[in-house]
Short mmCIF file of C-alpha atoms in Angstrom, two decimals:
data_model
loop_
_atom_site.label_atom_id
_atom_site.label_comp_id
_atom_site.label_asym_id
_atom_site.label_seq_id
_atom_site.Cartn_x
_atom_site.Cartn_y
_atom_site.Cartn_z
CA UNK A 85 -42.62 7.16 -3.13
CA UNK A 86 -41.31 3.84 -4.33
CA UNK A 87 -43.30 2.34 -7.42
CA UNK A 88 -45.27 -0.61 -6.66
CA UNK A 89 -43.45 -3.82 -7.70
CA UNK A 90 -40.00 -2.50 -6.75
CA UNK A 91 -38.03 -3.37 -3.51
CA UNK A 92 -35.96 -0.48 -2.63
CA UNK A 93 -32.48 -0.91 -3.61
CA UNK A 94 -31.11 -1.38 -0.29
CA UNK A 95 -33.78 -4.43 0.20
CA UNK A 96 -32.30 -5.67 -3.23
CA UNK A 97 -28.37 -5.05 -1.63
CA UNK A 98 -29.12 -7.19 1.27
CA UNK A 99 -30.69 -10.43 -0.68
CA UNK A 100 -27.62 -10.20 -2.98
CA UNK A 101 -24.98 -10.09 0.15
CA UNK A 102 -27.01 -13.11 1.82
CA UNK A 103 -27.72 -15.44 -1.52
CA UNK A 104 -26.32 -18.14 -1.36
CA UNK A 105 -24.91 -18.52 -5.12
CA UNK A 106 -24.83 -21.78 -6.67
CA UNK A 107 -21.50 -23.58 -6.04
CA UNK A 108 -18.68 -22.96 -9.03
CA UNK A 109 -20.93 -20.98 -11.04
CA UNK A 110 -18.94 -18.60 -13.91
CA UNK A 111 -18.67 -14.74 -13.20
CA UNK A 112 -20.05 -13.75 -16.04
CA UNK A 113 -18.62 -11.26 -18.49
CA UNK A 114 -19.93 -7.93 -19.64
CA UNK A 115 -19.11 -6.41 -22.90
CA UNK A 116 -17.70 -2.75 -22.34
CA UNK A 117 -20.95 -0.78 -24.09
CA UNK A 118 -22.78 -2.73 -21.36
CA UNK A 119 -20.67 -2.02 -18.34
CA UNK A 120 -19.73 1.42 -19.10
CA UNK A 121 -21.26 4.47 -17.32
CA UNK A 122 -23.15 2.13 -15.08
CA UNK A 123 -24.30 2.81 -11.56
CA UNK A 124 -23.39 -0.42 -9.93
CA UNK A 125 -25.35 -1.33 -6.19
CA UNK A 126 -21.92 -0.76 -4.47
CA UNK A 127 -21.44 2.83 -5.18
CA UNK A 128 -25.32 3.17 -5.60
CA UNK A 129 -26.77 5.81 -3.91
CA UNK A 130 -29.62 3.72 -1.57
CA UNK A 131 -27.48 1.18 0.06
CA UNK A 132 -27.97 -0.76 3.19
CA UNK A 133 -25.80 -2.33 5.81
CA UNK A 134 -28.09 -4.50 7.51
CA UNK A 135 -26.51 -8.04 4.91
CA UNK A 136 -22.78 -7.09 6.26
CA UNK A 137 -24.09 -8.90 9.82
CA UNK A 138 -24.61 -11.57 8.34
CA UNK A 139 -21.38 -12.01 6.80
CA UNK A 140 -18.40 -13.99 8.55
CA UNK A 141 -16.03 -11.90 11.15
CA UNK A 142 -12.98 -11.62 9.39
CA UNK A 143 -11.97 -8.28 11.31
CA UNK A 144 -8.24 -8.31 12.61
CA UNK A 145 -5.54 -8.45 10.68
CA UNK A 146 -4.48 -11.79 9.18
CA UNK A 147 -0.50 -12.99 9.26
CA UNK A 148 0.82 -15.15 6.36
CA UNK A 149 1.40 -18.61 8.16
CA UNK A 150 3.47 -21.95 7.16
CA UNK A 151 1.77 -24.97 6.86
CA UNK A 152 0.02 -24.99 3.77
CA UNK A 153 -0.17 -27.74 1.36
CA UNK A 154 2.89 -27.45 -1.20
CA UNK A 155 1.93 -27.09 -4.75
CA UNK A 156 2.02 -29.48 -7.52
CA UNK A 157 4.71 -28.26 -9.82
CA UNK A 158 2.88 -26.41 -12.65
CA UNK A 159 2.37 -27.92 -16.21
CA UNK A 160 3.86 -24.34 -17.44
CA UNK A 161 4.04 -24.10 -21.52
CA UNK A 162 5.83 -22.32 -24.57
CA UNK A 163 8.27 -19.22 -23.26
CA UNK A 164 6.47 -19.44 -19.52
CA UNK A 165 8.08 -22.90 -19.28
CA UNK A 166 11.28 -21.30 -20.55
CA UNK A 167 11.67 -18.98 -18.27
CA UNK A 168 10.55 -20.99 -15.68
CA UNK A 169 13.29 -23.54 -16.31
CA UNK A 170 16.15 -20.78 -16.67
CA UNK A 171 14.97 -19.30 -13.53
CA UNK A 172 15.31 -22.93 -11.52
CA UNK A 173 18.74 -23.22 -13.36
CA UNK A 174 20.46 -20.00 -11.62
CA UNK A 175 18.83 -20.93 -8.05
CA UNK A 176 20.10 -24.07 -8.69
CA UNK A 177 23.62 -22.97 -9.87
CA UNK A 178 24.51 -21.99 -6.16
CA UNK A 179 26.43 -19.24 -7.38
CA UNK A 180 25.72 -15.53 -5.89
CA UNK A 181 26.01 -13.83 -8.92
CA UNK A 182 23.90 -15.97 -10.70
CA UNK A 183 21.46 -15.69 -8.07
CA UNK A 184 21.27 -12.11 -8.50
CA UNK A 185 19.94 -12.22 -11.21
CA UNK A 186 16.68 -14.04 -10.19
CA UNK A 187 14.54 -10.83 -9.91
CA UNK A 188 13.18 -9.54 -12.69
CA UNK A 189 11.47 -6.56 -11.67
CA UNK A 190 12.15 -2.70 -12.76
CA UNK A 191 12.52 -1.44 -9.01
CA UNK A 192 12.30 -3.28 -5.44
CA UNK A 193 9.61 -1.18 -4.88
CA UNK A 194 7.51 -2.45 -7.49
CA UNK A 195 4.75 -4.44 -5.83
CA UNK A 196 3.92 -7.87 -7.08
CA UNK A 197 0.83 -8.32 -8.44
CA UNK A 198 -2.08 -10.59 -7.95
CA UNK A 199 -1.28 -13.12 -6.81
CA UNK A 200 1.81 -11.72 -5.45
CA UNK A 201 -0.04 -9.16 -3.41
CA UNK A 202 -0.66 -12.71 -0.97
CA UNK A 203 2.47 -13.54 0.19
CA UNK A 204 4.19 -10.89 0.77
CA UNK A 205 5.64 -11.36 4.15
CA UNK A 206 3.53 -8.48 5.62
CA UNK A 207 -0.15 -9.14 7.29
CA UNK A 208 -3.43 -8.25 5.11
CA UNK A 209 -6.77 -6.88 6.54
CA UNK A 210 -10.38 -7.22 4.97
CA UNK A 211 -13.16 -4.45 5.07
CA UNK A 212 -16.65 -5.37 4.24
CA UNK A 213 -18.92 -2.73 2.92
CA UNK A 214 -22.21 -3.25 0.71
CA UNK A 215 -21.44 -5.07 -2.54
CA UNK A 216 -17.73 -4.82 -1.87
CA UNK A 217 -15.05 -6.16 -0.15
CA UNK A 218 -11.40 -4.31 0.20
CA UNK A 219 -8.61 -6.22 1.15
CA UNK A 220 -5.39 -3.94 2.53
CA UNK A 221 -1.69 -5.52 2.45
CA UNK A 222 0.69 -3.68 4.33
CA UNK A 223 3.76 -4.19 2.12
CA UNK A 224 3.86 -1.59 -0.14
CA UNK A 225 -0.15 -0.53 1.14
CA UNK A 226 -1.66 -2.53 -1.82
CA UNK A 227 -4.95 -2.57 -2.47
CA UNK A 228 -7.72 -5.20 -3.85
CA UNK A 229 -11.22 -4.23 -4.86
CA UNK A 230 -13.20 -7.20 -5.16
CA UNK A 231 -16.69 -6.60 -6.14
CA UNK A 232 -19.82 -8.57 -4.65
CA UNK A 233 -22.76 -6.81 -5.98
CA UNK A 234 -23.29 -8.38 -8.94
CA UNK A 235 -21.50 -7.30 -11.45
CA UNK A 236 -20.16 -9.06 -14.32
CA UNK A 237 -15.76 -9.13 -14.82
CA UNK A 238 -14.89 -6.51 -17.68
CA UNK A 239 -14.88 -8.56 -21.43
CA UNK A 240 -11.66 -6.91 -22.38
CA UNK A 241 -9.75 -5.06 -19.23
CA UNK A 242 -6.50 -3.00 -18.85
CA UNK A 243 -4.06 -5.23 -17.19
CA UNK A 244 -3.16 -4.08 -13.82
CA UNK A 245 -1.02 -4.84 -11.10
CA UNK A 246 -4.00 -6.80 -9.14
CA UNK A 247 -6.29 -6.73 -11.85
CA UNK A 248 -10.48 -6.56 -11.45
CA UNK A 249 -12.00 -8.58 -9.23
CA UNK A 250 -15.18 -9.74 -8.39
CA UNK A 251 -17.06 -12.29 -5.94
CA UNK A 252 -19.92 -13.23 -4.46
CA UNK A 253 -20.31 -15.66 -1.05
CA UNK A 254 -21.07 -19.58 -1.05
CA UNK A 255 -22.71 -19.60 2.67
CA UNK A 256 -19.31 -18.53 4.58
CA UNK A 257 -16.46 -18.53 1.44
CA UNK A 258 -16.17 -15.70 -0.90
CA UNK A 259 -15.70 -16.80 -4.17
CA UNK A 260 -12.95 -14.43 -6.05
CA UNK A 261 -12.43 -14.39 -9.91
CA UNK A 262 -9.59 -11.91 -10.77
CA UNK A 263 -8.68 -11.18 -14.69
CA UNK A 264 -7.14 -8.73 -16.31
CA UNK A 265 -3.44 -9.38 -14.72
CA UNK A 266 -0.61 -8.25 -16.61
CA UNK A 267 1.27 -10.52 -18.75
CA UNK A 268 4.82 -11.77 -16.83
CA UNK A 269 3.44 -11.34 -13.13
CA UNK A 270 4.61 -14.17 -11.14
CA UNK A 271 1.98 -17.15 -9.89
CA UNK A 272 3.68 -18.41 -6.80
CA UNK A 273 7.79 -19.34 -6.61
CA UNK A 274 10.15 -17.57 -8.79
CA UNK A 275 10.39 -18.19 -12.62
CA UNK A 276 6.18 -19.29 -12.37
CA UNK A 277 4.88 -16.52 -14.42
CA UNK A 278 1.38 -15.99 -16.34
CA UNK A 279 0.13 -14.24 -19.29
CA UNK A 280 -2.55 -11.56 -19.57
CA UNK A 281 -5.11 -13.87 -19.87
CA UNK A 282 -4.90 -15.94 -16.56
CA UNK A 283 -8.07 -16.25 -14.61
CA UNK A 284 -7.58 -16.96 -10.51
CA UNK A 285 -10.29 -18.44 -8.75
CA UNK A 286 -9.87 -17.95 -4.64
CA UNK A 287 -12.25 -19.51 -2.42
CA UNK A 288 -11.74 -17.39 1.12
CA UNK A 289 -12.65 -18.94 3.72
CA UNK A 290 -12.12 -19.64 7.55
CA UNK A 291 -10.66 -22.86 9.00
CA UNK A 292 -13.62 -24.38 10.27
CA UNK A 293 -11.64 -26.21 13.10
CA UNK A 294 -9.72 -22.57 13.81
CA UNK A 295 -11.75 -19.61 13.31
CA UNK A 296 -9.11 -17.47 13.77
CA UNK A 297 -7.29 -19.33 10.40
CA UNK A 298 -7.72 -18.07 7.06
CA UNK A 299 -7.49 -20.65 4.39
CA UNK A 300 -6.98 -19.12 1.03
CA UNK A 301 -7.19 -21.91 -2.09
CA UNK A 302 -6.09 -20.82 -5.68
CA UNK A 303 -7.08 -22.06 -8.80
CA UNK A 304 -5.31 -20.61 -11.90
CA UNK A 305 -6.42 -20.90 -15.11
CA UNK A 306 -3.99 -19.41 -18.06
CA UNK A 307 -4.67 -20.55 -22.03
CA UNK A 308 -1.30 -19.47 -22.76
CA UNK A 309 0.73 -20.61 -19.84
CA UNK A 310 -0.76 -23.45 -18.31
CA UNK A 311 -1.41 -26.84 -19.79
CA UNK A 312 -3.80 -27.50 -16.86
CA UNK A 313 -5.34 -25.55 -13.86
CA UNK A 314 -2.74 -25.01 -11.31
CA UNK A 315 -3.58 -25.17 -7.74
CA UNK A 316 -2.37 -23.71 -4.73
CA UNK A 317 -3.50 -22.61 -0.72
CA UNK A 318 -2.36 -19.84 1.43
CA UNK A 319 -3.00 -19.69 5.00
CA UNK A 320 -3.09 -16.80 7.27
CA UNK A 321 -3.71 -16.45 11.38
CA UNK A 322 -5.61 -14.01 12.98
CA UNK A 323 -3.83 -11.06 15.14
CA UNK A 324 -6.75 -8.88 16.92
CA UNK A 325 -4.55 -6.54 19.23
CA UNK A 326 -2.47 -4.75 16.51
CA UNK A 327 -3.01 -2.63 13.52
CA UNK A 328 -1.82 -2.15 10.42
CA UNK A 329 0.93 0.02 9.73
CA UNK A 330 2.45 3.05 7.15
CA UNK A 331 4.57 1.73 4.01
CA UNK A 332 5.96 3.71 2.02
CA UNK A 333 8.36 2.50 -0.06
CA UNK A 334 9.25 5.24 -2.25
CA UNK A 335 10.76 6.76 1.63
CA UNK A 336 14.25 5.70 1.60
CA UNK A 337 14.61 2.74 -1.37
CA UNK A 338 18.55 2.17 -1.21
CA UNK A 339 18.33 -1.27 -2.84
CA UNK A 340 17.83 -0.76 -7.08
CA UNK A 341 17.72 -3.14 -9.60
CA UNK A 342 20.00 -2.92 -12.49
CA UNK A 343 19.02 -3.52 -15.78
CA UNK A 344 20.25 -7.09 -15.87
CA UNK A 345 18.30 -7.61 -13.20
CA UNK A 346 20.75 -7.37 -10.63
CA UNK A 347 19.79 -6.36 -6.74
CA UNK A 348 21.78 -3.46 -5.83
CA UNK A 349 22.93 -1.64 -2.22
CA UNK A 350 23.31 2.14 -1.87
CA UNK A 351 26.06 2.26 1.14
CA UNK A 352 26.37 4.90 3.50
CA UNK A 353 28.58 7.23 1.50
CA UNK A 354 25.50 7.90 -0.68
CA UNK B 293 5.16 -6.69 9.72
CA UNK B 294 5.79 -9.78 12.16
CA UNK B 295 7.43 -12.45 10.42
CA UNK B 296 10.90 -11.76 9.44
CA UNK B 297 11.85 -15.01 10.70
CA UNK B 298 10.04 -16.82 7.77
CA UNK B 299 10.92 -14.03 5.42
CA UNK B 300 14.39 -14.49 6.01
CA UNK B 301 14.74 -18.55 5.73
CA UNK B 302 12.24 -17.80 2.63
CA UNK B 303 15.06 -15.76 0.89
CA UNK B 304 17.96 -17.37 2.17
CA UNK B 305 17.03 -20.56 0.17
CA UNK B 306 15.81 -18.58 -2.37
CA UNK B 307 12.36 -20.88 -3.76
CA UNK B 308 9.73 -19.00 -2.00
CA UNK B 309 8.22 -15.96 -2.55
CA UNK B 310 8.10 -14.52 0.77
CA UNK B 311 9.98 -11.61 -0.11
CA UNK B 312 8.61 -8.29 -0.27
CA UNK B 313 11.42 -5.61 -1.39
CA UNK B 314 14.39 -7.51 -2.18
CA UNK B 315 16.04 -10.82 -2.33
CA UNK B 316 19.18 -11.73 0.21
CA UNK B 317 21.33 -12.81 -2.38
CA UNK B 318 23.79 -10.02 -2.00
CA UNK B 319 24.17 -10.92 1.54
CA UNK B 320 26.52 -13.76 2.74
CA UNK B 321 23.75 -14.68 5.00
CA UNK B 322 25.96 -17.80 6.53
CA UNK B 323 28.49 -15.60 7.63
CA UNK B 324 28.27 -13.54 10.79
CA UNK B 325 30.96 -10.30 11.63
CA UNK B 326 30.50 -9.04 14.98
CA UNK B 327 32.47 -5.45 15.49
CA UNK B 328 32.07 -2.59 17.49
CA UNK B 329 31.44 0.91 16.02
CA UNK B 330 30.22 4.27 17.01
CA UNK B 331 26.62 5.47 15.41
CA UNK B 332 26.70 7.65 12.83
CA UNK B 333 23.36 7.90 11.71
CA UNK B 334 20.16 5.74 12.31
CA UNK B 335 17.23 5.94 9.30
CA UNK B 336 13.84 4.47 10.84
CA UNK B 337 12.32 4.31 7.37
CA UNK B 338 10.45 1.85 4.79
CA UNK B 339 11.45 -0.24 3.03
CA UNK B 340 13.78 -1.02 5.10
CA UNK B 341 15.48 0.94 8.33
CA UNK B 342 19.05 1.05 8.17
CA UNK B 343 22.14 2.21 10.83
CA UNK B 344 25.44 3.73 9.64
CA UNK B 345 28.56 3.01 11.96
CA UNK B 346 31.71 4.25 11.91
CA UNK B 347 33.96 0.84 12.42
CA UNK B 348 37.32 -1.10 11.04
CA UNK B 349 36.79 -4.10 8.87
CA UNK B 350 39.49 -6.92 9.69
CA UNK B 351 42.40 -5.32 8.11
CA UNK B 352 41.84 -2.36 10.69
CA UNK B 353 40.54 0.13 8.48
CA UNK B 354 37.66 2.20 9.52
CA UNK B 355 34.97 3.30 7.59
CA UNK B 356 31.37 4.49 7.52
CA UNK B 357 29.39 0.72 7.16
CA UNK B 358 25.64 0.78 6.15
CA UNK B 359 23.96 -2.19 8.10
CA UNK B 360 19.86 -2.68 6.48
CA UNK B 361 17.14 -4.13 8.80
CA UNK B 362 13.94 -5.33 7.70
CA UNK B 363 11.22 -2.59 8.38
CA UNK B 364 10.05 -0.28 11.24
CA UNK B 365 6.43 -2.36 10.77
CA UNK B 366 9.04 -5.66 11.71
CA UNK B 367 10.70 -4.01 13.99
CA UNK B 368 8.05 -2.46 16.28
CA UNK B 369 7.63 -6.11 17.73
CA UNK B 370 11.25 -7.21 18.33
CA UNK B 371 11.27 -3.85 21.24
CA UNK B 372 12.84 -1.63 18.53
CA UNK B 373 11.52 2.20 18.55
CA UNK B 374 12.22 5.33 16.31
CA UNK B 375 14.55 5.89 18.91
CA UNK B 376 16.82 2.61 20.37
CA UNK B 377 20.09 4.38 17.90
CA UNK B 378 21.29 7.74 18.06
CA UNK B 379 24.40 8.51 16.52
CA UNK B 380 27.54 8.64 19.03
CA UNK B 381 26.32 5.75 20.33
CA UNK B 382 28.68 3.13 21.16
CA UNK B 383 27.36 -0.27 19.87
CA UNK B 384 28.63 -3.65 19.04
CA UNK B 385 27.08 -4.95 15.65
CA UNK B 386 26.50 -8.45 14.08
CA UNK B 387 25.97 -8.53 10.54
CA UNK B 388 25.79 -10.58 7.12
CA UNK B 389 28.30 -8.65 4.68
CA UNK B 390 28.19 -7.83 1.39
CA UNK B 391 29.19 -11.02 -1.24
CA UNK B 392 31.21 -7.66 -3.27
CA UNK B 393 32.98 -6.69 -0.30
CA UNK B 394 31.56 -3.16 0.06
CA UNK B 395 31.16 -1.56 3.32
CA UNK B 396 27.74 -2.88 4.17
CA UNK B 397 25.49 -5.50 4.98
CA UNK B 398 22.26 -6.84 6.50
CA UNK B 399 22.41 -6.47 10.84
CA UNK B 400 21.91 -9.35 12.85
CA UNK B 401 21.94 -7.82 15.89
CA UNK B 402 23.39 -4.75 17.75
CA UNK B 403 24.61 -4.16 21.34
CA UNK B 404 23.17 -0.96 22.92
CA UNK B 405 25.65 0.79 25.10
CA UNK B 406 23.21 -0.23 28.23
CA UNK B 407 23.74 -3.82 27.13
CA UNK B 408 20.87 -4.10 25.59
CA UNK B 409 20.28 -6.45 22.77
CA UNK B 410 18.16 -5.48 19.62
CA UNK B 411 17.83 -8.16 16.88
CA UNK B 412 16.49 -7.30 13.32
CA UNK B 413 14.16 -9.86 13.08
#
């Protein structure tokens, strides 16, 4: 018997997937005491479906398409500007082995973070559950948890590959704040890094002229890289008649990276 | 999966990140080798799939090459299966080789011995 007063929690689900929030408002931050152990209406035991309909169809997988504005060159500062510049020097150099020595990651396989985890040159799919919505890229299988039932972002988070998410819809756009990124991961082009303390802002939305365009638009926010909010848009098209596939990478990785950074090629006599 | 075409002009030049396991830099990816070669062994695996071909470089010595394609999720849509290479078969390959001048590179395209053209794209 519900108590009087109460709404049942999957009442409560549904106003919070249809509110419309007010536009640019802060996610707000919990301290760890607060958010710890907590029960949160995604994983909550009531739940409801009924706000998912009205929610906009994003279903399909989405195919990383040219065309989107080019970014301003970022106002990068201190050792990010550094390596930024020394990164721009070897693709400019022309030379091959300079140019090897671009990458700077541990393994090919290593996936590349948020934002990364956007442009890889593999499609993405979006799954809408209560309170939550799960975004799938194929390279690599990567993951994103970004969560829409009200929760505030963590005050002081483990940095991860694609950090901790969460958003909440403005009418038709889910509004993304991601923190807790680890410190080096790469914001767009190569040599465009950010520290542990950048804060992306995506607003998702469809193309209103082209529903079957996603329009992805990036704010990034870093105290320790940035000198000023860096912008940037990603734009996807819809594919309804195929499905995602398997990637594993670990399967049959013949391509390591040395030490010095160097892109290596396992031939056939291995 | 599905746009290899972008990927590739992505890494060619080298200023956009629109790579997902590796960079093309240890490719010459302006120069093309067309040879023919008999299959030795055909991997239809992520990251990437790859073929192995017993052929002679331009001096005339043979040698086991190992050609990489982009993946099995790429290749799906350009009509390639699990099963378009099986090794004895003869096939005529076009590749970008190696900048070292090691016994592999990244496939163009291959001839099937029905005629049959497969690009890794």
């Amino acid at each position: 018997m519900m108590r009087p007063g109460f709404l049942p929690l999957g009442v409560m689900l549904a106003a919070f997937a249809a509110l419309p929030v007010a536009a640019e408002q802060a996610a707000p931050v919990a301290a760890q005491s607060e958010a710890a152990g907590k029960i949160w209406p995604s994983a909550a035991e009531q739940v409801s479906y009924a706000a998912l309909q009205s929610l906009p169809d994003w279903r399909g997988i989405w195919l990383p398409m040219p065309g989107a504005p080019k970014p301003e060159i970022p106002r990068l500062i201190g050792k990010y500007k550094t390596l930024y510049d020394e990164i721009q020097a070897l693709i400019k150099s022309g030379d091959p082995e300079a140019q090897l020595k671009v990458e700077r990651r541990a393994s090919a396989c290593e996936p590349p973070g948020m934002p990364g985890v956007m442009t890889q040159p593999y499609d993405i799919e979006f799954l809408f559950t209560p309170g939550r919505v799960t975004m799938i890229q194929e390279a690599y299988m990567q993951v994103r948890r970004i969560f829409t039932d009200g929760r505030p972002l963590p005050e002081d988070p483990d940095p991860t590959y694609n950090g901790f998410s969460v958003g909440h819809w403005e009418g038709s756009t889910l509004v993304v704040t991601t923190v807790g990124l680890r410190e080096g991961g790469i914001m767009g082009r190569w040599g465009i890094s950010h520290s542990d303390k950048v804060k992306i802002t995506e607003r998702i939305h469809l193309d209103p002229a082209n529903k079957d365009v996603l329009v992805v638009e990036n704010t990034f926010e870093d105290p320790l890289a940035l000198a000023a909010p860096w912008h940037s848009t990603y734009l996807f098209s819809r594919e309804r008649a195929q499905d995602q596939l398997e990637f594993i990478c670990a399967q049959n990785d013949r391509n390591p990276i040395s030490d010095k950074g160097e892109v290596g090629f396992i031939d056939a006599a291995h | 999966m599905r746009i290899k075409s972008v990927a590739m002009l992505a890494v060619a030049a080298l200023a956009v990140p629109a790579i997902a396991h590796h960079s093309f830099a240890m490719f010459d990816m302006k120069k093309d080798v067309t040879a023919e070669g008999v299959v030795t062994d055909f991997r239809w695996t992520n990251p990437h799939a790859w073929m192995h071909v017993d052929m002679a470089d331009k001096s005339g010595t043979r040698a086991n090459w190992a050609l990489e394609m982009t993946s099995p999720n790429n290749l799906v849509l350009s009509g390639w299966r699990r099963s378009s290479l099986k090794p004895g078969d003869k096939v005529t390959v076009t590749y970008h080789p190696l900048l070292n001048g090691k016994t592999g590179g990244s496939l163009v395209k291959v001839v099937l011995p029905d005629s049959k053209i497969l690009e890794n794209k």
